[in-house]
Short mmCIF file of C-alpha atoms and ligand atoms in Angstrom, two decimals:
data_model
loop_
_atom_site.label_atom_id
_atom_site.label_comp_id
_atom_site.label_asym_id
_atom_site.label_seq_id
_atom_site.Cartn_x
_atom_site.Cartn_y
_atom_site.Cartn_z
CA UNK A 36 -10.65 -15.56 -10.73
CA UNK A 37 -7.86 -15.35 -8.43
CA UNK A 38 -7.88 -11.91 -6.79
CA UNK A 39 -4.47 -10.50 -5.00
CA UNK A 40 -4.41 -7.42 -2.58
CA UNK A 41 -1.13 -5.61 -3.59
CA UNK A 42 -1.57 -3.35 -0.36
CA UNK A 43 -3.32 -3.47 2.76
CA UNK A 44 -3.09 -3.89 6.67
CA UNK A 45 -4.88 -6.55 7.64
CA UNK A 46 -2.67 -6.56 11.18
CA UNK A 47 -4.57 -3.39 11.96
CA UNK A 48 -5.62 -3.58 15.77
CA UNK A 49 -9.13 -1.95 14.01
CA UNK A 50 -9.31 -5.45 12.39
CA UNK A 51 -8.20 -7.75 15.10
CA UNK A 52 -11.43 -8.00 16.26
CA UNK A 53 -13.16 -9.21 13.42
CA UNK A 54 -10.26 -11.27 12.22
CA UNK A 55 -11.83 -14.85 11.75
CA UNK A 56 -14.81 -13.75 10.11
CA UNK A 57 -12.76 -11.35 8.01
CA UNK A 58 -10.73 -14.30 6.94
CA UNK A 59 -13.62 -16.37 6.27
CA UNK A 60 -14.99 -13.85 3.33
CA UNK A 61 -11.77 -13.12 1.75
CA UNK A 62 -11.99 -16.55 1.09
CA UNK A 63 -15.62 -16.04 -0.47
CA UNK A 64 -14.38 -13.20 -2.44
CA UNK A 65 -12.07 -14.96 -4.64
CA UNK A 66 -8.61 -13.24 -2.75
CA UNK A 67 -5.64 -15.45 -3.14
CA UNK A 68 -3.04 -13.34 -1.72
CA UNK A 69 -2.60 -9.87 0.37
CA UNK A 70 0.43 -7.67 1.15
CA UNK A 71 0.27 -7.14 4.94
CA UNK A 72 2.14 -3.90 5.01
CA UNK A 73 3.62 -3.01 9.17
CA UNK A 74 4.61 0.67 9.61
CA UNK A 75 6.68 0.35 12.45
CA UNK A 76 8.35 -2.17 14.42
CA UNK A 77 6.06 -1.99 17.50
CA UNK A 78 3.50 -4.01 14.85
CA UNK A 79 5.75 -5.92 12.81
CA UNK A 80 5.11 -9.35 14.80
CA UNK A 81 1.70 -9.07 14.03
CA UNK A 82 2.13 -9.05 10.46
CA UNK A 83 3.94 -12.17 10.79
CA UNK A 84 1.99 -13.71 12.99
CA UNK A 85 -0.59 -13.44 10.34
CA UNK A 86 1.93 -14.69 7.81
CA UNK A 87 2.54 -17.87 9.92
CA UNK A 88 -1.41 -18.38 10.24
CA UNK A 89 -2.38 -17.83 6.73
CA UNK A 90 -0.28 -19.03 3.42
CA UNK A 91 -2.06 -16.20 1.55
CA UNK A 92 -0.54 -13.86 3.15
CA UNK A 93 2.86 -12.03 1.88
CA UNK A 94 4.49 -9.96 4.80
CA UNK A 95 6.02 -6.86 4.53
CA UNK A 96 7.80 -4.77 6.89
CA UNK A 97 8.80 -1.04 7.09
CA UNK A 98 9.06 2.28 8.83
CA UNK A 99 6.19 4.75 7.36
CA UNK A 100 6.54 8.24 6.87
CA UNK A 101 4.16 9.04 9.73
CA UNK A 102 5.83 6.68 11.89
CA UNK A 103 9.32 8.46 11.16
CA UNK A 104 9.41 10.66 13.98
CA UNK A 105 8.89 8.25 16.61
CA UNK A 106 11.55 5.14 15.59
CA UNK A 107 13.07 3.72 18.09
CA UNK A 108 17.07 4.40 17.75
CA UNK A 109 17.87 0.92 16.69
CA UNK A 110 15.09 0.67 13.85
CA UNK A 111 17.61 -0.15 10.89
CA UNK A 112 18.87 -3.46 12.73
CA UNK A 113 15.34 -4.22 13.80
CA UNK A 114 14.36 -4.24 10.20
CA UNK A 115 17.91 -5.85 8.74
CA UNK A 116 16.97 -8.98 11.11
CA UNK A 117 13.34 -9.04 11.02
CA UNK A 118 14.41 -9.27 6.90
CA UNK A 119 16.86 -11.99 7.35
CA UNK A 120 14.51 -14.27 9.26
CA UNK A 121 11.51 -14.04 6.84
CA UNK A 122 13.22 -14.60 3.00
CA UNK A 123 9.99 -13.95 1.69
CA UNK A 124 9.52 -10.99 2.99
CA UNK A 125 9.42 -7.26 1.21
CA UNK A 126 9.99 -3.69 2.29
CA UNK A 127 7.47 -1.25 2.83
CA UNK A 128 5.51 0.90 3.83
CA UNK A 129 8.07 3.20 3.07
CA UNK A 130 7.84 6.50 1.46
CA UNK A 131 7.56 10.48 1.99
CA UNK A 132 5.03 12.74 3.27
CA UNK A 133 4.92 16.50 3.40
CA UNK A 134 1.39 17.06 3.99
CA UNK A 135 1.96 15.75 7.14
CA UNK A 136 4.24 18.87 7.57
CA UNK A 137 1.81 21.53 5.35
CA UNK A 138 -1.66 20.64 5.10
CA UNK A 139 -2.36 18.27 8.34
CA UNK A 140 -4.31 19.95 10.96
CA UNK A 141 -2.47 20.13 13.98
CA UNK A 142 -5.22 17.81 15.67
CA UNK A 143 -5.93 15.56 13.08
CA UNK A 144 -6.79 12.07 14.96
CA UNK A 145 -4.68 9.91 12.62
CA UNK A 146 -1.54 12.07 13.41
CA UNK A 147 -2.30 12.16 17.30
CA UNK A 148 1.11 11.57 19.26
CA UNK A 149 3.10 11.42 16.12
CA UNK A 150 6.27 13.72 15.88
CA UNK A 151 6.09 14.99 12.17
CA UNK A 152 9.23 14.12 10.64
CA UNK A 153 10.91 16.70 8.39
CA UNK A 154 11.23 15.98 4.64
CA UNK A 155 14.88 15.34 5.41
CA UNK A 156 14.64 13.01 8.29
CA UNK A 157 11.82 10.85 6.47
CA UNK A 158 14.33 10.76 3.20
CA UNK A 159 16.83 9.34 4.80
CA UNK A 160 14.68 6.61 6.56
CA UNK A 161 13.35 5.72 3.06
CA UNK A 162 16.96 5.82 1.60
CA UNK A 163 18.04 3.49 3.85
CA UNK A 164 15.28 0.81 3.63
CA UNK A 165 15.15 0.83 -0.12
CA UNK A 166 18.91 0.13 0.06
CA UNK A 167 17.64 -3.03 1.87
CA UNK A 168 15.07 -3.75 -0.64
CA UNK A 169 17.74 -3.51 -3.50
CA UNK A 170 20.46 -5.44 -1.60
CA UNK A 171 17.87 -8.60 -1.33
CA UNK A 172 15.99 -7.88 -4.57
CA UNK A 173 12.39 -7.26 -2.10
CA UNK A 174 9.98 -5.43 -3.61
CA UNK A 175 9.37 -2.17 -1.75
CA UNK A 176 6.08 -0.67 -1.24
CA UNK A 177 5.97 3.43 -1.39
CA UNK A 178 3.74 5.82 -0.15
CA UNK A 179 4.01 9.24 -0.94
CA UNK A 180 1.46 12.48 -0.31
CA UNK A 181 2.41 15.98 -1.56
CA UNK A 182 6.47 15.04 -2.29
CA UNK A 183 6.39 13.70 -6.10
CA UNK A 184 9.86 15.91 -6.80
CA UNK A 185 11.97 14.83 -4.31
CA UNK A 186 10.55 11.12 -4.36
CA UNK A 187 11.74 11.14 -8.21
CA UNK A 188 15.07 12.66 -6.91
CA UNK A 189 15.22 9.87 -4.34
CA UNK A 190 14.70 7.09 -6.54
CA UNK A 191 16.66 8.24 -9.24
CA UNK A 192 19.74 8.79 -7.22
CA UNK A 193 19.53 5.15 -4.51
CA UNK A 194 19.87 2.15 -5.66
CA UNK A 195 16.33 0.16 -6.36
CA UNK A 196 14.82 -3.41 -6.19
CA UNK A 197 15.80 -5.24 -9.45
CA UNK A 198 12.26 -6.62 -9.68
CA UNK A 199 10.42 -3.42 -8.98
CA UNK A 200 8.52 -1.32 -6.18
CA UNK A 201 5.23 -0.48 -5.90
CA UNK A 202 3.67 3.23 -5.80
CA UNK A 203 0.55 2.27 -3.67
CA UNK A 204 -2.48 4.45 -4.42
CA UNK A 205 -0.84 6.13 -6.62
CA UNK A 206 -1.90 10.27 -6.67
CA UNK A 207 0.80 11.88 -8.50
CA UNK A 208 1.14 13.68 -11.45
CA UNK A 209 0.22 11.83 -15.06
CA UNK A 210 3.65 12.87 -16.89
CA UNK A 211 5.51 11.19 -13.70
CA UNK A 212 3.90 8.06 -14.67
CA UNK A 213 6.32 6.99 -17.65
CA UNK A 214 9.44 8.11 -15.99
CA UNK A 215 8.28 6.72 -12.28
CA UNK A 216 7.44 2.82 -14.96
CA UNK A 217 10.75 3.30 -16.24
CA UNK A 218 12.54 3.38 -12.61
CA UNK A 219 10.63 -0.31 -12.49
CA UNK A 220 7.03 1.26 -10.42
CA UNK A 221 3.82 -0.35 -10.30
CA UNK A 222 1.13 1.57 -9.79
CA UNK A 223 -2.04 0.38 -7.58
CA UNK A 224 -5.14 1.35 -7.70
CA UNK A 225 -7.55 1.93 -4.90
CA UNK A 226 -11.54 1.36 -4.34
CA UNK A 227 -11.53 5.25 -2.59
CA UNK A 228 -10.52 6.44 -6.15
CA UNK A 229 -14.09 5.28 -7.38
CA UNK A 230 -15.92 8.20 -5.57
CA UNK A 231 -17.39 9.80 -8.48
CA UNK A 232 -15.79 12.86 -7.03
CA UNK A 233 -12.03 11.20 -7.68
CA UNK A 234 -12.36 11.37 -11.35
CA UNK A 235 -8.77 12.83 -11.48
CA UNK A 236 -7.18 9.72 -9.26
CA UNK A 237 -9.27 7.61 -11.97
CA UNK A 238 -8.17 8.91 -15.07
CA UNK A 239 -4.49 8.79 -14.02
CA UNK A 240 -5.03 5.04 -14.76
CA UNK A 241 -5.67 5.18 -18.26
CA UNK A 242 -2.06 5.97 -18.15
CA UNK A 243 -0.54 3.52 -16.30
CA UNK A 244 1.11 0.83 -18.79
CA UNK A 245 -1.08 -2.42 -18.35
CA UNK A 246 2.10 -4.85 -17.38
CA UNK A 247 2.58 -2.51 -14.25
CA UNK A 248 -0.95 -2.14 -13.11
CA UNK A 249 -2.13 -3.67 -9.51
CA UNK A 250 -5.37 -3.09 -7.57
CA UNK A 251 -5.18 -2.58 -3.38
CA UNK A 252 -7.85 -2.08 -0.89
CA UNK A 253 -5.29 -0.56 2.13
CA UNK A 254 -7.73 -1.70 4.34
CA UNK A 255 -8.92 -0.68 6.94
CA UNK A 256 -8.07 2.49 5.42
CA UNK A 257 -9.15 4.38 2.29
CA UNK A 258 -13.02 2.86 2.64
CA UNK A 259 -14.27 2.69 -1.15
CA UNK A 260 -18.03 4.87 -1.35
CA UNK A 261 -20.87 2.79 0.72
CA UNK A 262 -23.08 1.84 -2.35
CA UNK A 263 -20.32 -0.11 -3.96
CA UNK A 264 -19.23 -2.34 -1.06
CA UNK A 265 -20.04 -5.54 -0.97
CA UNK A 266 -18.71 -6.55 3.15
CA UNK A 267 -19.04 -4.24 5.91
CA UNK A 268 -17.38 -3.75 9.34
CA UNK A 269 -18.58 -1.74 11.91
CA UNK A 270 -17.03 1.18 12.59
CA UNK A 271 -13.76 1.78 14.97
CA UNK A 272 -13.78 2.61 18.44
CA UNK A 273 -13.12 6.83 17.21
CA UNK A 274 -16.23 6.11 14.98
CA UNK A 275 -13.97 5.73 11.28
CA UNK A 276 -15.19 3.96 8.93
CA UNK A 277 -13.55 0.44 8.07
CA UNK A 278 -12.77 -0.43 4.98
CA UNK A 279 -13.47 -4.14 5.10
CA UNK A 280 -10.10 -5.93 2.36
CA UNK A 281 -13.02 -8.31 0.97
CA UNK A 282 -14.26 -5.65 -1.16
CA UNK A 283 -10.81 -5.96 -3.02
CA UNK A 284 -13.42 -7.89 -5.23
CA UNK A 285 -15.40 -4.48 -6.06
CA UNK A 286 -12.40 -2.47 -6.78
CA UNK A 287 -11.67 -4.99 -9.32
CA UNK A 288 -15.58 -4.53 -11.06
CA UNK A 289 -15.12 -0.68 -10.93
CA UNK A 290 -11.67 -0.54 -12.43
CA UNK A 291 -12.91 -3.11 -15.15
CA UNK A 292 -16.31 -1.20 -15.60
CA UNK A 293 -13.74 1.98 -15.57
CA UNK A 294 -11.17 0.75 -18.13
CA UNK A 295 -14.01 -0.83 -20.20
CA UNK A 296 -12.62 -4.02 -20.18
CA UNK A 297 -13.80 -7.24 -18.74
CA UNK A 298 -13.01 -7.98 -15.55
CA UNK A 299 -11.58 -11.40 -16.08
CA UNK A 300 -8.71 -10.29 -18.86
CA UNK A 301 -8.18 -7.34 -15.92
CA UNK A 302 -7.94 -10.05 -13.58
CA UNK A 303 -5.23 -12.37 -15.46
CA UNK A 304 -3.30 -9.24 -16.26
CA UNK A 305 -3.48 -8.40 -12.59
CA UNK A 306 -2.48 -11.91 -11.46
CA UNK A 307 0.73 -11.95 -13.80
CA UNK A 308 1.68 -8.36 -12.68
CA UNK A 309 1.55 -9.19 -9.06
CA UNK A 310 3.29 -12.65 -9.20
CA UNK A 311 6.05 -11.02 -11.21
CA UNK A 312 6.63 -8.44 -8.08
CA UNK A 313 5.96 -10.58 -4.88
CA UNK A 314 5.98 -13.85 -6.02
CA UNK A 315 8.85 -14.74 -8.60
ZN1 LIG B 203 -1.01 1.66 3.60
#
């Protein structure tokens, strides 16, 4: 089986570290390819310097919602040349956040020396980098937390990538799933959501249609529960716990186990989905 991480960050400075041996068990694990997603351009060379070392990796390079506030002034050309000189690039992570604005703590570490960008600030960042994704036909990969409304009235009113974006660990509500699939989303689905305490996240993806399924580990984020993983890391200097990308492999055994279906049709239907987005 040839298993393909439709979102992660492998660049992560969290990873670094353990990069060789990391590398080393993806290979073990059956993982053929990986989105590398930056989030701003202070880390997009590192994404590509992983692209350059490793064939299986698909770069893709964006401003992210939490990294809104703090853009340097000159982002948009960054990005439009960083785009031209790497054709097989994509767009993301991109997206909209508001509980960044209403439910963050004010001391959260994650958000620590961020500026919290208001909803209208981050929409116009994303506006202007799915334009890019459309213009070149990239896919773009979207995060969104506590904005479903005014991410359907974004992508319903800017133009979008012919082939399709993604919706990365996709939270939203179930009835936004057909409209979101008819817009051209994919919808991935992450090893967190197989906490038996996400049963909601789970169920969502009973309604995703099969041709616009994918499966994502955004490692080293979004760990999936202990007993399930199969590779460990140890934790980050803060103490967080890593979410090591070679148990992609588990995510795909709990979906399958999940969707009762076996995990090798998931795992062609998976393939084709992916290569239709990324690769084709
Ligand atoms: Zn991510």
């Amino acid at each position: 089986m040839n298993l393909h991480d439709a979102h992660n960050h492998l660049h992560d400075e969290w990873l670094l570290p353990h990069l060789d041996r990391i590398a080393a068990e993806l290979g073990t694990a059956g993982i053929a390819s990986a989105v590398v997603n930056g989030t701003t351009p202070a880390d997009w060379p590192q994404v590509s310097a992983l692209a350059t070392r490793f064939s299986w990796v698909i770069p893709s390079y964006g401003v992210h919602p939490w990294d809104c506030g703090n853009r340097p002034d000159d982002w948009l050309g960054l990005l439009e040349s960083r785009l031209a000189s790497e054709p097989r690039a994509h767009v993301g992570e991109i997206g909209l956040d508001r509980w960044i604005l209403d439910r963050a703590k004010p001391d959260d570490p994650r958000l620590a020396g961020l500026r919290r960008a208001p909803l209208d600030e981050q929409t116009g960042v994303f506006t202007a980098q799915l334009a890019l994704a459309a213009a070149d036909n990239r896919a773009a990969s979207v995060h969104c937390i506590d904005a479903w409304g005014a991410l359907s009235d974004t992508l319903r009113t800017t133009p979008l990538p012919a082939r399709g974006f993604l919706l990365h660990a996709y939270a939203g509500p179930e009835e936004m799933i057909k409209p979101f699939a008819d817009l051209g989303a994919y919808f991935s689905f992450n090893g967190s959501f197989l906490d038996p305490k996400r049963q909601n996240q789970r169920n969502l993806f009973k309604s995703v249609p099969p041709d616009r399924l994918l499966i994502e580990t955004d490692a080293p984020a979004m760990p999936l529960p202990a007993a399930l993983e199969k590779f460990s890391l140890p934790p980050s200097p803060t103490g967080t716990r890593l979410n090591h990308p070679a148990n992609l492999a588990a995510v795909y055994d709990g979906l399958a186990d999940f969707l009762g279906r076996p995990v090798k049709s998931l795992a062609t239907q998976v393939e084709h989905n992916f290569r239709r987005l990324y690769c084709d």
